[in-house]
Short mmCIF file of C-alpha atoms in Angstrom, two decimals:
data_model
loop_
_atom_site.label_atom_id
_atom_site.label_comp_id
_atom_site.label_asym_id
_atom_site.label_seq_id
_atom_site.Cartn_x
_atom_site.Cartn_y
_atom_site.Cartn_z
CA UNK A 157 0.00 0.00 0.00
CA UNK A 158 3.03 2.22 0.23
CA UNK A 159 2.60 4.13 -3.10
CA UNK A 160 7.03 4.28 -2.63
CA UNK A 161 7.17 0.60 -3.17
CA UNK A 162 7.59 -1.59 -6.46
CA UNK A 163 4.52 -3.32 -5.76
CA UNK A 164 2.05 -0.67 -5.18
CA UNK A 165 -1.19 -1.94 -6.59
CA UNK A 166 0.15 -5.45 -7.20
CA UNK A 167 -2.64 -6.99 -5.31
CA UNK A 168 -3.40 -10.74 -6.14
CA UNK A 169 -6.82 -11.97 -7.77
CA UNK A 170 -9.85 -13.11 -6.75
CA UNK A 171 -8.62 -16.33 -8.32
CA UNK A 172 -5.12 -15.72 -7.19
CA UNK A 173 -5.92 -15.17 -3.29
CA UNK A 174 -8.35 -18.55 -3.58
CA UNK A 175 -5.77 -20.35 -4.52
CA UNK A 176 -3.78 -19.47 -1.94
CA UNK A 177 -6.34 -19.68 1.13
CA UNK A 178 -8.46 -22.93 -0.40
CA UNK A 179 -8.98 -25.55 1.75
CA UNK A 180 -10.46 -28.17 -0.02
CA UNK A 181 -10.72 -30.65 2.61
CA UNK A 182 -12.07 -28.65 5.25
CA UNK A 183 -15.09 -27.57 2.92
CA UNK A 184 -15.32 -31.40 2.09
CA UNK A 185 -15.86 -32.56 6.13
CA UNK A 186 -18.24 -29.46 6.39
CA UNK A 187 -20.49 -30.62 3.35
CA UNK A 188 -20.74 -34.18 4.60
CA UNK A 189 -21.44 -33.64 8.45
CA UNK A 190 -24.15 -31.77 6.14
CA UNK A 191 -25.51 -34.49 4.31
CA UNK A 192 -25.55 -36.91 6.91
CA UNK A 193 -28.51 -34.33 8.52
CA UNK A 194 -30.17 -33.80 4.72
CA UNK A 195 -29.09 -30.15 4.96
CA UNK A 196 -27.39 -28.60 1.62
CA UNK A 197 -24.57 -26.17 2.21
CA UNK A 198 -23.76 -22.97 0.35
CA UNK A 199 -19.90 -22.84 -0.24
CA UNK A 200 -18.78 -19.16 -1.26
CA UNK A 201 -16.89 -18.38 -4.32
CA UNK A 202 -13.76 -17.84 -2.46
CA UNK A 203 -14.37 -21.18 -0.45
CA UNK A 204 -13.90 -19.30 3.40
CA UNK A 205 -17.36 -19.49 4.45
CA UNK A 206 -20.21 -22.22 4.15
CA UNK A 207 -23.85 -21.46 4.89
CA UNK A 208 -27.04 -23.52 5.37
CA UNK A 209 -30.72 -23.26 6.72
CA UNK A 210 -32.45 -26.07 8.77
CA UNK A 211 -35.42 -26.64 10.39
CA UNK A 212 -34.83 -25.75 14.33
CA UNK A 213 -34.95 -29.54 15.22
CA UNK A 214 -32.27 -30.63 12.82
CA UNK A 215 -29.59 -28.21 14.34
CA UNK A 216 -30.63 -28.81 17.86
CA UNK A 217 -29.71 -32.31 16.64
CA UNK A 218 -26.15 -31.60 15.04
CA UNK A 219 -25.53 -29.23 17.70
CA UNK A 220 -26.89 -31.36 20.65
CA UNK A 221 -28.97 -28.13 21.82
CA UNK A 222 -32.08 -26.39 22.49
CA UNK A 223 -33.03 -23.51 20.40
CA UNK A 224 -34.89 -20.98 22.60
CA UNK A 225 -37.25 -17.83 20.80
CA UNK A 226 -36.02 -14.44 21.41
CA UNK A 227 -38.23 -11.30 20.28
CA UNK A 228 -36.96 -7.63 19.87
CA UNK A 229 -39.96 -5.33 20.60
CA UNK A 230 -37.88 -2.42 19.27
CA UNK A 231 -37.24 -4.08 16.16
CA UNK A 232 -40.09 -6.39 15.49
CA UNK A 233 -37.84 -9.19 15.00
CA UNK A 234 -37.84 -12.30 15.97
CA UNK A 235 -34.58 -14.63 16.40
CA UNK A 236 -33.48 -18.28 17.98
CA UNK A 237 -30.54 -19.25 19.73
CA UNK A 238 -28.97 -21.59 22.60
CA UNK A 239 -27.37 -20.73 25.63
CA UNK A 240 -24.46 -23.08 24.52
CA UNK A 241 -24.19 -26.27 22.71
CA UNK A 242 -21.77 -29.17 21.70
CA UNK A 243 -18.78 -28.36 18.57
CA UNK A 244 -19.64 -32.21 16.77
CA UNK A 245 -16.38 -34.14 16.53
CA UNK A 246 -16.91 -34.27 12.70
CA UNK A 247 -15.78 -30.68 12.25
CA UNK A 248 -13.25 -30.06 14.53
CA UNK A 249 -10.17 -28.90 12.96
CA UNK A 250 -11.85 -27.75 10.07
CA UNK A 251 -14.43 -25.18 11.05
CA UNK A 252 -12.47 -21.74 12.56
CA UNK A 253 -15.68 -20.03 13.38
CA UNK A 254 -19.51 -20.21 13.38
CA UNK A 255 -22.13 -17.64 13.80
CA UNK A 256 -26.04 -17.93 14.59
CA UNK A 257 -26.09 -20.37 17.54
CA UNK A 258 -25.43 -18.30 20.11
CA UNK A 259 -24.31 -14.96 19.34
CA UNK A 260 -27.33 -12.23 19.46
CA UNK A 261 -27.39 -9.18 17.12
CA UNK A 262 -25.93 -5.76 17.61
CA UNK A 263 -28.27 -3.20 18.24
CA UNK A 264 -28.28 0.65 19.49
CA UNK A 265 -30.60 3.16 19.61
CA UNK A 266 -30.39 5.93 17.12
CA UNK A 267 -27.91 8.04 17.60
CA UNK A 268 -29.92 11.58 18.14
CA UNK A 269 -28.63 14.98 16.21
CA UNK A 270 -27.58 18.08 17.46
CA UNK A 271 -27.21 21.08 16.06
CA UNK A 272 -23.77 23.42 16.46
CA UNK A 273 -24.34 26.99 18.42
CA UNK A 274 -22.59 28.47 15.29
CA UNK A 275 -20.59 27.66 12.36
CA UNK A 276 -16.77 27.43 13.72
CA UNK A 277 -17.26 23.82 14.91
CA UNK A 278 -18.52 22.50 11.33
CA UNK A 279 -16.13 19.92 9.68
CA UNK A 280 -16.79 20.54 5.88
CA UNK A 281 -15.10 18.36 2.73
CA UNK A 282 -13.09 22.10 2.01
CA UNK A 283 -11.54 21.78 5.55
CA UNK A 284 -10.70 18.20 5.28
CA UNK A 285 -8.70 18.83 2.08
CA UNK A 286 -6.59 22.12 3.21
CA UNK A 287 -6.12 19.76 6.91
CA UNK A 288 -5.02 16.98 4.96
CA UNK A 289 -3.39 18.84 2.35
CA UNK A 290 -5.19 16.76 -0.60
CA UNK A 291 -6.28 18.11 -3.74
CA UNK A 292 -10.06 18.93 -4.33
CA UNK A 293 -10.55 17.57 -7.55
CA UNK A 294 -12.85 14.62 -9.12
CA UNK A 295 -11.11 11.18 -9.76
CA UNK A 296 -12.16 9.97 -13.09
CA UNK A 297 -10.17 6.35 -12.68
CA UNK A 298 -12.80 3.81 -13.07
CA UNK A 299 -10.52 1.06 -10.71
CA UNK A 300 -10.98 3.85 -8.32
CA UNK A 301 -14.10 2.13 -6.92
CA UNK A 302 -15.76 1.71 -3.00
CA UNK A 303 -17.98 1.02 -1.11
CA UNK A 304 -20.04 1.99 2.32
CA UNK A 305 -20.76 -0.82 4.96
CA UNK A 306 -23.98 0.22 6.88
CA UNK A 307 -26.38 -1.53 9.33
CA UNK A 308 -28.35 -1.24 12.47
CA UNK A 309 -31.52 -0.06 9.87
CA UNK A 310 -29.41 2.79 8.73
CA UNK A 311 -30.24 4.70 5.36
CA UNK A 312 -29.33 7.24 3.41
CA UNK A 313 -31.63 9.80 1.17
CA UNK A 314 -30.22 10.26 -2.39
CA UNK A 315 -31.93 13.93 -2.41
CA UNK A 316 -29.54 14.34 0.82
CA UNK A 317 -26.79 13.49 -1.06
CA UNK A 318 -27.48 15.60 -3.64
CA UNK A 319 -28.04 18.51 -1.48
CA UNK A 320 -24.59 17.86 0.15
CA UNK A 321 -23.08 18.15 -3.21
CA UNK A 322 -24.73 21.27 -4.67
CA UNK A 323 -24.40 22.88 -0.44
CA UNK A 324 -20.77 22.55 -0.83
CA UNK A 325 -19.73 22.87 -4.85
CA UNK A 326 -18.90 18.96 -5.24
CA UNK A 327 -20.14 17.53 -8.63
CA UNK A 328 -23.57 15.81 -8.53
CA UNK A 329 -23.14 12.20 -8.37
CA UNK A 330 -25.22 9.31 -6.89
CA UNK A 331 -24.81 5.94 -5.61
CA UNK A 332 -23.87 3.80 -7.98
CA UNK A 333 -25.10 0.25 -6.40
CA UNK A 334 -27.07 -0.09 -3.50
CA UNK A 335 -27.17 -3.69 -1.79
CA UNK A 336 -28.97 -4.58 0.83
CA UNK A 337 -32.15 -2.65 2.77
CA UNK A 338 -32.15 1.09 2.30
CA UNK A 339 -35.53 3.31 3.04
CA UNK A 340 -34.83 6.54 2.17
CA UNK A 341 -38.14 7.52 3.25
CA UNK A 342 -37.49 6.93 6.90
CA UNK A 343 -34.76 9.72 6.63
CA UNK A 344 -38.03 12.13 6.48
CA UNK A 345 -39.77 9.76 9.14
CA UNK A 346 -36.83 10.21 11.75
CA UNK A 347 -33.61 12.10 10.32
CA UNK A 348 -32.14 10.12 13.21
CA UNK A 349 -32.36 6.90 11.22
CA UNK A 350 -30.29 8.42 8.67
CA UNK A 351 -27.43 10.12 10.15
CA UNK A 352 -24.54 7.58 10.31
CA UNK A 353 -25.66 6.08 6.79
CA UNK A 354 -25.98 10.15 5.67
CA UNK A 355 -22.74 11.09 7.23
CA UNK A 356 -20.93 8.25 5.50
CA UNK A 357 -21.98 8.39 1.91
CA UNK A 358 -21.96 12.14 1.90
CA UNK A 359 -18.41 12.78 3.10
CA UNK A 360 -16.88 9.54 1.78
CA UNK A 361 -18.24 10.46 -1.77
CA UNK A 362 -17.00 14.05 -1.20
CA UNK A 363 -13.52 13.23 -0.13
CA UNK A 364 -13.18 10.96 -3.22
CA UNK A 365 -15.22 12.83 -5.72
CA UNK A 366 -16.17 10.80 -9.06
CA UNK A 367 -15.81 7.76 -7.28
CA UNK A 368 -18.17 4.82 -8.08
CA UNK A 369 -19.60 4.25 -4.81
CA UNK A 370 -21.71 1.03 -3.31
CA UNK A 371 -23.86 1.93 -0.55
CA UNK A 372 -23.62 -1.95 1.12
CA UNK A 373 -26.40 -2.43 3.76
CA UNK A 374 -26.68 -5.40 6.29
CA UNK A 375 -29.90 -6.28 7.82
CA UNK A 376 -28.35 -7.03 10.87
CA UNK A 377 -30.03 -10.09 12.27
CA UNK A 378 -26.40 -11.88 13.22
CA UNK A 379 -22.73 -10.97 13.60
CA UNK A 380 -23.21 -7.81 11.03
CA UNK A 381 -19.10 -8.12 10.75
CA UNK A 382 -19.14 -11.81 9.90
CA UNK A 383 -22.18 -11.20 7.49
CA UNK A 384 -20.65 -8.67 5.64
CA UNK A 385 -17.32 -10.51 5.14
CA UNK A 386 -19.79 -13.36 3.84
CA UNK A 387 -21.28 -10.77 1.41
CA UNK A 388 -17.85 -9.39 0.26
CA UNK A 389 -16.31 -13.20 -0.20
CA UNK A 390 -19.11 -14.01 -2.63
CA UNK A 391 -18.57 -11.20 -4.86
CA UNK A 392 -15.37 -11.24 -7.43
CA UNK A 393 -16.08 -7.70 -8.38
CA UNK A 394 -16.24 -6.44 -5.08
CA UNK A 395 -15.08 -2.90 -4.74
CA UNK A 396 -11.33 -2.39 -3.67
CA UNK A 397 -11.88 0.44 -0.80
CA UNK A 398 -13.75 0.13 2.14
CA UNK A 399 -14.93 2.48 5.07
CA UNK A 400 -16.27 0.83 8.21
CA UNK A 401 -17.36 3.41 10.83
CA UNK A 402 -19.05 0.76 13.29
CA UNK A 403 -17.77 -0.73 15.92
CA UNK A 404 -19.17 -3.48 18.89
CA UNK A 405 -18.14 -4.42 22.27
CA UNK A 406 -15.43 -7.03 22.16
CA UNK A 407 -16.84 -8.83 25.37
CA UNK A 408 -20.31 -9.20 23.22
CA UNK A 409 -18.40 -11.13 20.64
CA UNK A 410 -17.15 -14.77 19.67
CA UNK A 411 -13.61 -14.44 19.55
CA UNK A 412 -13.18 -17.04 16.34
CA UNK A 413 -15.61 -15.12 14.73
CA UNK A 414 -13.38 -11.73 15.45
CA UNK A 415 -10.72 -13.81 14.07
CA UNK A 416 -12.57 -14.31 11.08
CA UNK A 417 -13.93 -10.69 10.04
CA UNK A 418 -10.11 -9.62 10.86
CA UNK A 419 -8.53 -12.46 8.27
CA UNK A 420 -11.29 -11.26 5.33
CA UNK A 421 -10.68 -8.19 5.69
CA UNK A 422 -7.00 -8.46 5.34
CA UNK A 423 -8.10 -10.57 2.01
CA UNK A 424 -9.96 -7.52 0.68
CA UNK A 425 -8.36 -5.36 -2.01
#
């Protein structure tokens, strides 16, 4: 990443990195503790990550468990998971971390707005370039790609955005791919449902004008890390630049699934 070095920009493949990481044997053992239960794994492209859904009885069953039902008033949402269970003999040495049996999803309340008393505390994309000392001009590189990872029913408004823009003399440009939930509508509902998602496409998009931008939503019913390491693993396009402004308790969280997010991320571009 050192822009110095020979190698700058010499990243490896999608192809090129699966080779590297593959384990065909451990993805083997995973799909046939599967089969022996009638359950049909997903493998992703990139072979890290195997997913499934099963009726509640058969992974109380390959679990040796008792799924309990856990309702979010807040949320409306409805989830199930054990208070612990057994790792089956079948995978061990194989499988480095699992998500959904026992881990419960993130959640905060919005976070609420507040205006400034005046306009000397207002951080604006013209003071982040003269701080930074970095031009204020529009990249027109099309590898020059990114993306936005949002959750926690976050949202932006594309009339937002292009408020932003015209507010502050950046050329008018929208999201180029959304994936995942997004409701701009709710941004009207509650502008406090909107401000992280807001904040982040606004300034990342005005920092790195021209950009092709992916606002990347996840709905948040799980490890929101984990799932969006999942997400990015099954796409061989994904984009090469990535801001992540969330953040969780690390006493909340499975350590081999930390483990995980961290080794995906250091195979993103």
């Amino acid at each position: 990443s050192l822009p110095s070095s020979p190698f700058y920009g010499a990243h490896y493949t999608f192809e090129e990195l699966k080779e590297l990481v593959y384990d065909a044997e451990a993805i083997e053992a995973t799909m046939t503790f599967l089969n022996e239960y009638g359950v049909v794994g997903d493998v992703s492209p990139n072979g890290d990550f195997v997913t499934f859904v099963a009726s509640v009885s058969v992974i109380e069953d390959m679990f040796q468990t008792t799924l309990h039902a856990f309702y979010s008033e807040e949320r409306s949402v409805e989830i199930r998971r054990a208070e612990s269970f057994v790792f089956p003999s079948a995978l061990m040495g194989f499988v480095k971390a699992h998500s959904g049996l026992i881990d419960f999803p993130m959640y905060k309340r919005n976070s609420m707005i507040h205006a400034f008393d005046g306009g000397d505390g207002n951080v604006t994309p013209q003071l982040i370039f003269s701080t930074y000392r970095m031009p204020n001009e529009t990249d027109s590189s099309p590898k020059a790609d990114q993306a936005l990872f949002e959750s926690l029913g976050q949202s932006y408004s594309p009339s937002d955005l292009k408020d932003f823009q015209n507010h502050f003399n950046i050329p008018v440009q929208g999201v180029a791919r959304v994936i995942g939930p997004n409701n701009p509508s709710s941004c009207a509902d509650n502008p406090n449902s909107c401000a992280e998602a807001n904040l982040d496409v606004q300034y990342m998009m005005g920092v790195s004008q021209g950009a092709p931008t992916t606002f990347w939503s996840i709905a948040g019913n799980g490890d929101i890390f984990l799932e969006f390491a999942q997400a990015v693993a099954k796409d061989p396009n994904a984009p090469q630049v990535y801001s992540i402004s969330y953040g969780g308790p690390e006493n909340l969280n499975i350590h081999s699934t930390m483990i995980a997010f961290n080794d995906e991320v250091c195979k993103m571009r």
